[in-house]
Coordinates of C-alpha atoms and ligand atoms in Angstrom, one line a residue:
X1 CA 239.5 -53.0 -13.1
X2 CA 237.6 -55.3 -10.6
X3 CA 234.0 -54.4 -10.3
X4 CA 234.2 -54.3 -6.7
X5 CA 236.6 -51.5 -6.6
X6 CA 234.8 -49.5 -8.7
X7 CA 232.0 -49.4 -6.7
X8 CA 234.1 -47.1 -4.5
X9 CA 235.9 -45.8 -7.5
X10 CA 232.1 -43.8 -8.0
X11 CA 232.0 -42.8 -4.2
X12 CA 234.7 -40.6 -4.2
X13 CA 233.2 -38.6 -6.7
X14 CA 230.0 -38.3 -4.2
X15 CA 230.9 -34.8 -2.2
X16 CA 229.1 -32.5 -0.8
X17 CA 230.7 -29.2 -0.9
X18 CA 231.8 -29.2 2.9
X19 CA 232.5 -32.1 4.8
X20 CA 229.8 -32.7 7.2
X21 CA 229.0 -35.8 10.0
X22 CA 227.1 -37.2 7.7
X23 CA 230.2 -37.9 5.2
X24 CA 230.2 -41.4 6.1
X25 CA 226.7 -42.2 5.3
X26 CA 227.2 -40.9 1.8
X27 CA 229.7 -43.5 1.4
X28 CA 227.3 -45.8 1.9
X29 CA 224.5 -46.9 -1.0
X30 CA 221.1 -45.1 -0.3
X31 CA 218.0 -47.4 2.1
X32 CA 220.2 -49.2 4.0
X33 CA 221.0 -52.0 1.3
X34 CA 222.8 -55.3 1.7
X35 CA 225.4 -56.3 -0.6
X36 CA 224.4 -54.0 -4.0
X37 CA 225.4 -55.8 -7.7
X38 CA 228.5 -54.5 -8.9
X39 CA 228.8 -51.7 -11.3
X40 CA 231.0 -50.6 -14.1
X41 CA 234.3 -48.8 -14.2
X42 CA 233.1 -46.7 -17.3
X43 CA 230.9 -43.5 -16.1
X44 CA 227.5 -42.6 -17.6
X45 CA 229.5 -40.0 -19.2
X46 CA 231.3 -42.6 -21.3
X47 CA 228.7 -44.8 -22.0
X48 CA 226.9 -42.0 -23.5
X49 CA 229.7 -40.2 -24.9
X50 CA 230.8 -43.5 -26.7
X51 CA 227.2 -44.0 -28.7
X52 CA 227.0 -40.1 -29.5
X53 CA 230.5 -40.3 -31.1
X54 CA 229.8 -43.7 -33.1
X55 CA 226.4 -42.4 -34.2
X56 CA 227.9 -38.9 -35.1
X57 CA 230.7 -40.5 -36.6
X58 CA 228.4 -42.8 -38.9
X59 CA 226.2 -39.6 -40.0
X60 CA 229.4 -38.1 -40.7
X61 CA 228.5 -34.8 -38.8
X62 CA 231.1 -31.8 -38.6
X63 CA 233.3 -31.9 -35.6
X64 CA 232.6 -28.1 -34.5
X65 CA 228.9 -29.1 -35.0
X66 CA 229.5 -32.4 -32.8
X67 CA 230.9 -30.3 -29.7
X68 CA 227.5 -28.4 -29.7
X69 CA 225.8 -31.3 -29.6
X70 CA 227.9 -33.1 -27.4
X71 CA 228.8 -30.2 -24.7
X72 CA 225.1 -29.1 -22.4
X73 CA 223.6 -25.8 -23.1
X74 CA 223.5 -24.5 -19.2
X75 CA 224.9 -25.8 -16.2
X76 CA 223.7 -24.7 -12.8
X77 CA 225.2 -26.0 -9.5
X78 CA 223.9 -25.6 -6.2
X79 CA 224.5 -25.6 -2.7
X80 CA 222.1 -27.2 -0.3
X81 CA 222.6 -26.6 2.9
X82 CA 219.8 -28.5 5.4
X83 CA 219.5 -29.1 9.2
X84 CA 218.7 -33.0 9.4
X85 CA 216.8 -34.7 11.9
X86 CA 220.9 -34.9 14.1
X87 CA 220.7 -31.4 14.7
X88 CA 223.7 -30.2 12.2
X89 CA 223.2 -28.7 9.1
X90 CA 224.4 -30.8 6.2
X91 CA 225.4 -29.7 2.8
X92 CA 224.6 -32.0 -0.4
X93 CA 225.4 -30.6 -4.0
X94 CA 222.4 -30.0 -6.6
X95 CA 222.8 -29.9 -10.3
X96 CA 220.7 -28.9 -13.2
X97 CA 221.9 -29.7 -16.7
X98 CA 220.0 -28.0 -19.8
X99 CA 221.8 -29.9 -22.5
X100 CA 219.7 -28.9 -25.7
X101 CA 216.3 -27.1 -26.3
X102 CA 216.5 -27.0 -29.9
X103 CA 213.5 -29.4 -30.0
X104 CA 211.6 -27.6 -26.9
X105 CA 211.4 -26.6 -23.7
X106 CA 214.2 -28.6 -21.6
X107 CA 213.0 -32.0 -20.1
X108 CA 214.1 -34.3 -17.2
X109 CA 214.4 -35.9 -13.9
X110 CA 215.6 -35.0 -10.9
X111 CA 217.6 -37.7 -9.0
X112 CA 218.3 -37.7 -5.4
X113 CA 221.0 -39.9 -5.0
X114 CA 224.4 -40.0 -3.1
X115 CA 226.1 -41.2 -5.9
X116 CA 224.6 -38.1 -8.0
X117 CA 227.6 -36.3 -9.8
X118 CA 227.9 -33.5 -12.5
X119 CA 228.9 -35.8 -14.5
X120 CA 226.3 -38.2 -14.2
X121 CA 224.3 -35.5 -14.4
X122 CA 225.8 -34.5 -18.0
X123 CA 225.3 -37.8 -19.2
X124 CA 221.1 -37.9 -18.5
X125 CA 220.1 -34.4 -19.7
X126 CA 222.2 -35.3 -23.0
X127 CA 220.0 -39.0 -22.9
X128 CA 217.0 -37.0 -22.8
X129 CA 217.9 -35.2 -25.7
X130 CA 218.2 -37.6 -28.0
X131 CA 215.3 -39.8 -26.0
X132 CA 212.4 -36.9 -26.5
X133 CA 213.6 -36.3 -30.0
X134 CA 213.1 -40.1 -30.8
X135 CA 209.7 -40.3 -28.8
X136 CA 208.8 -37.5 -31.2
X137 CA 207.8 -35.5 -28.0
X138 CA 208.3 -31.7 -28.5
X139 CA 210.9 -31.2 -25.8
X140 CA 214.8 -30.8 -25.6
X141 CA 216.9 -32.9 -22.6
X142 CA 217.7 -31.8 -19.0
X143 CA 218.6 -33.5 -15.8
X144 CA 218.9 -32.5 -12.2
X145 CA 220.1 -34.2 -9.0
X146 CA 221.6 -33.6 -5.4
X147 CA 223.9 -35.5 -3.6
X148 CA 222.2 -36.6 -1.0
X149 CA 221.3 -40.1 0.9
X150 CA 217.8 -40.1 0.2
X151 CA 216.9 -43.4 1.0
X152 CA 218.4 -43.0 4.3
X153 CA 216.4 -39.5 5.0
X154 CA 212.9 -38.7 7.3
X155 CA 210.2 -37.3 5.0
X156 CA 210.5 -33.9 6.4
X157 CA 214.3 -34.2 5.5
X158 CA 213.6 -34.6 2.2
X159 CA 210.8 -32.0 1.7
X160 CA 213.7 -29.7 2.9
X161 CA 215.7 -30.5 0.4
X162 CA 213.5 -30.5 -2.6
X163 CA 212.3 -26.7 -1.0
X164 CA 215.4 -26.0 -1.4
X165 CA 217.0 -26.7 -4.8
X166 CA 213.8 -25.6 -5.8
X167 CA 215.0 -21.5 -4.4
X168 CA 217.6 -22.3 -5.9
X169 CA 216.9 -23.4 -9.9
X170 CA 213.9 -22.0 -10.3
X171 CA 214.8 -18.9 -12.4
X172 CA 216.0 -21.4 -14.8
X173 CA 212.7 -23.4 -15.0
X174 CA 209.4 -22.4 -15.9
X175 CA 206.9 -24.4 -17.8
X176 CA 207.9 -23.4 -21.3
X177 CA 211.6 -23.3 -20.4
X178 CA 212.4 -26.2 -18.1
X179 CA 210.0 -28.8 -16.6
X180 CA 211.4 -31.3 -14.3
X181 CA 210.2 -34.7 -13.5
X182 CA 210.9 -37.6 -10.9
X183 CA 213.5 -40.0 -10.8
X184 CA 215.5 -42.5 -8.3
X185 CA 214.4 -41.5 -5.2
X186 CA 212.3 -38.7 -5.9
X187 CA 208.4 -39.5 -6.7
X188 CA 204.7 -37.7 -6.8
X189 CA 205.2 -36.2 -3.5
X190 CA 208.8 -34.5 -3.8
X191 CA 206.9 -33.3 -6.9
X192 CA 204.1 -31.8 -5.1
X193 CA 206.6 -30.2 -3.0
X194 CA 208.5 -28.8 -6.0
X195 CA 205.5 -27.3 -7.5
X196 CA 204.7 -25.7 -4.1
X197 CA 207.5 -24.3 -3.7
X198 CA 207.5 -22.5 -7.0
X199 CA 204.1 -21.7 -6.7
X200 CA 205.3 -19.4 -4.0
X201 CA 207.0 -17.4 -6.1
X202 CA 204.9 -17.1 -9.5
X203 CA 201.8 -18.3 -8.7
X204 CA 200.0 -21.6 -9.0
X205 CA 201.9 -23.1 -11.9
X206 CA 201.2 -27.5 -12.2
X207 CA 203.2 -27.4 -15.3
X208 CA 206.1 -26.4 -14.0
X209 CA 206.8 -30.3 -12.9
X210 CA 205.4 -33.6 -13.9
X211 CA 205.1 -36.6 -12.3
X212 CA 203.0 -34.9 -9.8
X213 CA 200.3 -36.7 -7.5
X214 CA 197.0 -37.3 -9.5
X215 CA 195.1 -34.9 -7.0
X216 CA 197.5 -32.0 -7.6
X217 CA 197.2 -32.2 -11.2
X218 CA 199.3 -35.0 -11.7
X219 CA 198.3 -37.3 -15.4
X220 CA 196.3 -40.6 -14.8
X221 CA 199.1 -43.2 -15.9
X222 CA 202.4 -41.3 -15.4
X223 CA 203.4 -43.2 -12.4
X224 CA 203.1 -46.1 -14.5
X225 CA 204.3 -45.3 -17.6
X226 CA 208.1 -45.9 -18.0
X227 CA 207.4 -49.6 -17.2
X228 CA 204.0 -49.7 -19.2
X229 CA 206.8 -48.0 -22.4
X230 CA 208.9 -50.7 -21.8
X231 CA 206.1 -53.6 -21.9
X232 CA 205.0 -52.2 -24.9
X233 CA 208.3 -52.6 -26.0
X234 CA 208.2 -56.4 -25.7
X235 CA 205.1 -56.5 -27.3
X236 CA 206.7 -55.1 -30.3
X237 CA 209.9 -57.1 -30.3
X238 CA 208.5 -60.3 -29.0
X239 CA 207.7 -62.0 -32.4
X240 CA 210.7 -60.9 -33.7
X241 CA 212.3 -63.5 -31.4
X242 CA 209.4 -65.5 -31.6
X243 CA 208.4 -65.0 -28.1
X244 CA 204.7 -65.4 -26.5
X245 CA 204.0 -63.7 -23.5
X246 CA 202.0 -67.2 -22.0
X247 CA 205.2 -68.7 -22.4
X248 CA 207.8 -66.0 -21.5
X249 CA 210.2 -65.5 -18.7
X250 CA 211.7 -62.6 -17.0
X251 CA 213.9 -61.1 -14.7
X252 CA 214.2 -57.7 -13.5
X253 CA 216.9 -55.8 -11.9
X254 CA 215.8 -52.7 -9.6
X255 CA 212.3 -52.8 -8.2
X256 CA 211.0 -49.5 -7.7
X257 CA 208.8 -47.4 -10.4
X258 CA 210.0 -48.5 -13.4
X259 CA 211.0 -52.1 -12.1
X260 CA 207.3 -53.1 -10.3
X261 CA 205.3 -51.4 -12.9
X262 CA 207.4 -53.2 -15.6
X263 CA 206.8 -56.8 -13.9
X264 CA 203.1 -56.1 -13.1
X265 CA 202.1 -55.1 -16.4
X266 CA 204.5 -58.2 -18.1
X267 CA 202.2 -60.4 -15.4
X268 CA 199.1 -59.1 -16.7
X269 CA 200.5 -60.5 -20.5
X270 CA 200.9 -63.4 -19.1
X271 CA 204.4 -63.6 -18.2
X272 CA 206.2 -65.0 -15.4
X273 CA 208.4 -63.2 -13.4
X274 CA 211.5 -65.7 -12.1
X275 CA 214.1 -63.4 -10.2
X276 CA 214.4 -59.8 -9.4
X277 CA 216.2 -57.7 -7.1
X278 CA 216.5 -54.1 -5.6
X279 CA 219.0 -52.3 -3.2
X280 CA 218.6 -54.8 -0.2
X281 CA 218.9 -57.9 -2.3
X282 CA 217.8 -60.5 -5.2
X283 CA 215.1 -63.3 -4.9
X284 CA 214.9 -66.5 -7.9
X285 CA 212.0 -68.8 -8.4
X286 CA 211.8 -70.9 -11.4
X287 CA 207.8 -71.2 -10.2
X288 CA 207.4 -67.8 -10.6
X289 CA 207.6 -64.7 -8.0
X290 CA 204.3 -63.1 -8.5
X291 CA 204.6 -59.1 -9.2
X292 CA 201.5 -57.7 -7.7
X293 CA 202.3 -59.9 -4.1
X294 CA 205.3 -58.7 -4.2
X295 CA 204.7 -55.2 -4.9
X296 CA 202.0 -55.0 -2.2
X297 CA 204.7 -56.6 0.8
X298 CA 207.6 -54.0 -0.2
X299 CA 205.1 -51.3 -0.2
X300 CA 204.0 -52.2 3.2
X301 CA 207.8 -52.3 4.6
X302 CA 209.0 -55.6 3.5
X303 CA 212.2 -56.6 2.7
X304 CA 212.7 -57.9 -0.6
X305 CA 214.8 -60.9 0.1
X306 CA 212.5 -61.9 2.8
X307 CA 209.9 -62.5 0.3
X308 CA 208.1 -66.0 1.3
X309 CA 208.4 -68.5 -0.9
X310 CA 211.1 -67.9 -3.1
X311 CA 215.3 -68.3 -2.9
X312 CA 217.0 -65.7 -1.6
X313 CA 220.7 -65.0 -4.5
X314 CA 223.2 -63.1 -4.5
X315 CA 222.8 -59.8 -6.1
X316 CA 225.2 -60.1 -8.6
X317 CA 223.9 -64.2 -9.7
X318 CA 221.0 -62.1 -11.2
X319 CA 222.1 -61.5 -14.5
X320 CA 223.1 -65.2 -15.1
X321 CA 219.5 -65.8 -14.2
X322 CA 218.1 -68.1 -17.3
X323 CA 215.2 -66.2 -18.7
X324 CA 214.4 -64.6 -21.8
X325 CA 213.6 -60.9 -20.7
X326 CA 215.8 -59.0 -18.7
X327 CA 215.0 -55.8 -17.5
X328 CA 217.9 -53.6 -16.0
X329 CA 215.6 -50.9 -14.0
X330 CA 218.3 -49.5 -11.5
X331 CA 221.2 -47.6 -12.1
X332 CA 223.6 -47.1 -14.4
X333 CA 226.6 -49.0 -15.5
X334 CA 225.0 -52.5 -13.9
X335 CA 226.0 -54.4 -16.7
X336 CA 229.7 -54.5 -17.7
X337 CA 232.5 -56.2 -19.0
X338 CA 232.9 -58.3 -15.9
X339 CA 229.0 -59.4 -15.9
X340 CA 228.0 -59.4 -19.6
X341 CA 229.0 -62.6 -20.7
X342 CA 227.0 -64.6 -17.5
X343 CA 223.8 -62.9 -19.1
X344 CA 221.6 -66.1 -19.8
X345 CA 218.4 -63.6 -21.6
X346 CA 217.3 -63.9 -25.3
X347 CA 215.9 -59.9 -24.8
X348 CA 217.4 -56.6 -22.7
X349 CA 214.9 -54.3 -22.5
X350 CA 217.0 -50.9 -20.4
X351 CA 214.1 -49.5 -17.9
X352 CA 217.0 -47.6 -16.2
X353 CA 219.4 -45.5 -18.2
X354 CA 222.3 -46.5 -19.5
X355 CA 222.4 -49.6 -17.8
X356 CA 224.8 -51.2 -20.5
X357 CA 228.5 -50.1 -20.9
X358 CA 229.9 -50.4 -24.6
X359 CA 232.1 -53.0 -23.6
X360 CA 229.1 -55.0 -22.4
X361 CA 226.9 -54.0 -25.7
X362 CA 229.6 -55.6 -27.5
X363 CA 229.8 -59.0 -25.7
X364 CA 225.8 -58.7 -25.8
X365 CA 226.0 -58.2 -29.6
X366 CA 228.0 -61.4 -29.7
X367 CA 226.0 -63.2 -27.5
X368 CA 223.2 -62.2 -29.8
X369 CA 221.0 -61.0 -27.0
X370 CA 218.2 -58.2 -28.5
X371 CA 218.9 -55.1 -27.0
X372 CA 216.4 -52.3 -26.5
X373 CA 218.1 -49.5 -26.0
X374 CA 217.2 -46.5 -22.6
X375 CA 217.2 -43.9 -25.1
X376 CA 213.9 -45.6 -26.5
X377 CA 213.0 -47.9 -24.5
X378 CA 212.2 -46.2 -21.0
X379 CA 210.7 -42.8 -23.1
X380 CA 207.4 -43.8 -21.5
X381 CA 208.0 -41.5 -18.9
X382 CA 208.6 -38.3 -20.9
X383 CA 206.0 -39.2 -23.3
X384 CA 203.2 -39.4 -20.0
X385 CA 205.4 -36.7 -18.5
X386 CA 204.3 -34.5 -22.1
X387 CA 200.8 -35.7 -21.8
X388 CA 200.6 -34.5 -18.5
X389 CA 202.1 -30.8 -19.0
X390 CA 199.4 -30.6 -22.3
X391 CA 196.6 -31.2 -19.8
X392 CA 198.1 -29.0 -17.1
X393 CA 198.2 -26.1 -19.7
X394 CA 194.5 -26.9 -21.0
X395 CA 193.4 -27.6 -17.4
X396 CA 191.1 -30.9 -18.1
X397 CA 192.0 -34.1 -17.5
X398 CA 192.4 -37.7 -19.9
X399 CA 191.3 -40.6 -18.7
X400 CA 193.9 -43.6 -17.9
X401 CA 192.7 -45.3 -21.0
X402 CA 193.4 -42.5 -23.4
X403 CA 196.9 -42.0 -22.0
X404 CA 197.6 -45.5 -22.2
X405 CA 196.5 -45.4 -25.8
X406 CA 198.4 -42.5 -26.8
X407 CA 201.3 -43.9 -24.7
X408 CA 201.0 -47.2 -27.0
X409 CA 200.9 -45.3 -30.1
X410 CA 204.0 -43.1 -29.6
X411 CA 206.0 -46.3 -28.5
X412 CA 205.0 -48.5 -31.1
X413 CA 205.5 -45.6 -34.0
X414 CA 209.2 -45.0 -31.7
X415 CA 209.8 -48.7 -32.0
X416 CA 208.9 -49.2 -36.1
X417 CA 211.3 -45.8 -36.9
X418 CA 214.5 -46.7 -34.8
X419 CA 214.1 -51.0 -36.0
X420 CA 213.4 -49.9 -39.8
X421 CA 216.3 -47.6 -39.7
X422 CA 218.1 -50.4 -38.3
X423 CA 217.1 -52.8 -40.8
X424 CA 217.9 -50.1 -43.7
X425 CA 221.8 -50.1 -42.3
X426 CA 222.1 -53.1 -41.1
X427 CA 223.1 -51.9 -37.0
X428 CA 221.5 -52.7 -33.7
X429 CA 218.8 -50.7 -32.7
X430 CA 220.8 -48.3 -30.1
X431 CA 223.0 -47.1 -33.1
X432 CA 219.6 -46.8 -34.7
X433 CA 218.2 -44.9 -32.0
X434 CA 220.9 -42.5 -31.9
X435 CA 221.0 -41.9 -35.1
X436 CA 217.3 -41.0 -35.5
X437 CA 217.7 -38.9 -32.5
X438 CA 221.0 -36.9 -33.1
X439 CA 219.3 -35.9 -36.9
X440 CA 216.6 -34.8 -35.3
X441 CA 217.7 -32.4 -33.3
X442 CA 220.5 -31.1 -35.2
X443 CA 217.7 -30.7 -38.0
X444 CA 215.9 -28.8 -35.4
X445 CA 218.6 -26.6 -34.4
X446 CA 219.7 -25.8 -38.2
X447 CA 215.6 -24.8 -39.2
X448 CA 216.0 -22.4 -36.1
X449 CA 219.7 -21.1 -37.4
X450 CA 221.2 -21.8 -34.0
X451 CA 223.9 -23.6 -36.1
X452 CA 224.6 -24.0 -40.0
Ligands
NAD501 P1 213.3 -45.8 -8.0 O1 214.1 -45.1 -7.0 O2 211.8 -45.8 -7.9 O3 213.8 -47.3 -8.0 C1 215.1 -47.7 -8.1 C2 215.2 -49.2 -7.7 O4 216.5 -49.7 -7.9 C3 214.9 -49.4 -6.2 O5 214.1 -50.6 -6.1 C4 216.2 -49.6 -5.6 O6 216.2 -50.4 -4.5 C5 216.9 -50.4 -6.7 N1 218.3 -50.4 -6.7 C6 219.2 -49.4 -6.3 N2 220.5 -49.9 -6.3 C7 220.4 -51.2 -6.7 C8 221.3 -52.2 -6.9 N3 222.6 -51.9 -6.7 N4 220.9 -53.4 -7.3 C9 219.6 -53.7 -7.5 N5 218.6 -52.7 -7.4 C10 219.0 -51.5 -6.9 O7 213.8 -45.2 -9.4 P2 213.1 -45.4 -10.8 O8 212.4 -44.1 -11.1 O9 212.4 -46.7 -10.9 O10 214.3 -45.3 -11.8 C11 215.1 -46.5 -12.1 C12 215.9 -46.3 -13.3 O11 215.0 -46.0 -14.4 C13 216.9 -45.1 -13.3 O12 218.0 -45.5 -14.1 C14 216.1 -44.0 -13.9 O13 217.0 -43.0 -14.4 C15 215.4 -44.7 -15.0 N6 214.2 -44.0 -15.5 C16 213.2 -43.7 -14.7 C17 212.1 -43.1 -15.2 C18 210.9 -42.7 -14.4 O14 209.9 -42.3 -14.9 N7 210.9 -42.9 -13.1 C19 212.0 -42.7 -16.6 C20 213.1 -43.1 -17.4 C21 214.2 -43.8 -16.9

């Protein structure tokens, strides 16, 4: 299938649960974006659904045992119905997915997002899963997300929202049952709002959510930390391909959170930053597109392609970009079978989650291209995410330095498990990851005698 038709292929699964006025704009990708990069025919589902059976497969794990693995624990969906700014009340869908506590109390985002489906949702919280169990971070997986166009929303729009799903999950949540976090298009301050929200109805309770704003309890480095995880990353991998950071180029795909914090904190190493992108478009410079400049014009209202200085591409000519770090840090299913083989990078590190389909992982494979996989390589979320829910339950504060530390430490011991099980079987290090992951947690659930 073309990768242009597939773009709408994943629209039609975008409903709210009536038709409203506002049908149209959910068609339509989230901030008002230009031309987007084209995306996969495969759903998250798939992708994910594909490495859980190969890993399973390889550990040689029972099939009744791999549909409770496979299949999520609880399922809640949501309606959200909202008055917008036009006078009409509009109603988006809201999910939350408990795929498995066997590890802990259930962990994950919450996306807003039109193109936000159960199924996509499915795929995450089982991501999670697997991802806090390889972090080593006492958690299981979750994920949440509703329907709706948030890019395109007024502030007061949105707190409405996030009020809202909030009503309506919140007797599944609870700080040692299910602690969600942000995601695209939800940040510190839908956080704050979350944890008002419950707050109204069992008290003042920060550890109900992470992510939150640094003056409402929130962790010094969490809004960093997925692209910090991912830097550290590099840092472990780069002399395996003989990489120095002085002399390193990158490119990176998606710059919000994970994306700008990623390319600031490869600038401090030294790197140079030669293309990137986000929903209104893609800039290249082979001189260099400095991160922190960049950052500072899109935070003040800037466009991304009108970025002085520097060529303005085509969205989809980023991934052919020559460079030798490439750093996915949008949404899922960017990099397919129609897109794979362009890829000009010597490293992939996924910010976003499962960027890569299977199809693509194989041409990648071939390519030899060094892939570090979502489920390890953007844990530097949860593990900051953990960090702060220990603090909020202590009620005293670490300093950014110890977090960053302590973030280092869990990505670096992450990094040396999943690439010396790798070594030991001679696969890549997603099948690695998975594999360390899925034993994990099924070791988990047997020691509890959920399953035999
Ligand atoms: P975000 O909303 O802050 O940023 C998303 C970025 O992607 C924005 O810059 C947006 O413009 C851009 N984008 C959207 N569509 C695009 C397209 N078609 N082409 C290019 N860019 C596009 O979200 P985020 O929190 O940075 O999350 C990004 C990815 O990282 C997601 O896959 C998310 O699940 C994953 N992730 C996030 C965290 C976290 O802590 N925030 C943790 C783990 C994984």
């Amino acid at each position: 299938m073309a990768a242009e038709t597939s773009t709408a292929e994943r629209d039609r699964t975008d409903k709210s649960p009536e038709t409203t006025d506002r049908e149209s704009d959910n068609a339509k990708p989230s901030s008002g974006e230009a031309k987007p990069a084209s995306r996969a025919e495969v759903s998250n589902l798939d992708i994910v659904r594909h490495y859980f059976d190969r890993a399973t497969e390889k550990m040689g794990l029972r099939e009744d045992l791999r549909t409770v693995f496979w299949s999520p624990y609880r399922e809640v969906t949501v309606q959200i119905p909202v008055k917008l700014s036009d006078g009409d009340v509009h109603v988006y869908s809201g999910y939350r997915i408990q795929h498995n506590g066997a590890r802990g109390p259930y962990k994950g985002g919450i996306r807003f997002h039109p193109e936000v489906d159960i199924d996509e949702v499915r795929a995450l919280a089982s991501l999670m899963t697997w991802k806090t169990a390889i972090a080593g971070v006492p958690y299981g997986g979750a994920k949440g997300g509703v329907n709706c166009p948030a890019g395109d929303l007024e502030p007061k729009e949105v707190q409405a929202i996030a009020r809202s799903f909030m009503d309506k999950i919140e007797k599944v949540l609870g700080p040692t049952r299910d602690i969600p976090a942000p995601d695209v298009n939800t940040n510190a301050q839908v956080m704050a709002w979350f944890m008002d929200e419950y707050g109204k109805l069992h008290g003042h309770t920060p550890a109900i959510v992470t992510g939150k704003p640094i003056e409402l309890e929130g962790s010094h480095g969490r809004e960093a930390a997925t692209g910090r995880g991912c830097v550290y990353m590099f840092r472990e991998a780069a002399p395996h391909l003989g990489l120095s950071p002085a002399s390193t180029t990158f490119a990176v795909q998606g710059f919000g959170n994970v994306g700008s914090w990623a390319a600031r904190i490869m600038q401090q190493l030294g790197c140079k930053m030669v293309a990137v992108s986000d929903a209104s478009g893609a800039i290249h410079s082979e001189d260099g597109i400095d991160a922190d400049d960049l950052y500072a014009f899109v935070k003040d209202g800037g466009k991304l392609p009108d970025f002085e200085g520097v060529d303005s591409i085509d969205p989809d000519d980023l991934i052919g970009v020559e460079c030798d770090v490439f750093i996915p840090a949008a949404l899922g299913g960017m990099i397919h079978e129609g897109n794979a083989d362009k890829m000009r990078c010597r490293m992939l590190i996924e910010g976003a989650n499962s960027p890569t389909t299977p199809a693509a992982d194989e041409i990648l494979k071939d390519k030899d291209v060094y892939v570090i996989p979502d489920v390890m390589a953007n844990a530097g979320g949860v593990v900051v995410s953990y960090f702060e829910w220990v603090q909020n339950l202590q009620h005293f504060r670490w300093e950014e330095r110890e977090v960053n530390d302590k973030l280092g430490t869990i990505m670096r011991r992450a990094y040396r498990e999943v690439s010396a099980r790798g070594r030991e079987e001679g696969i890549p290090l997603r099948e690695a990851a998975y594999l360390v992951g899925i034993e994990r947690v099924v070791e988990a659930a047997r020691t509890r005698g959920y399953v035999d």
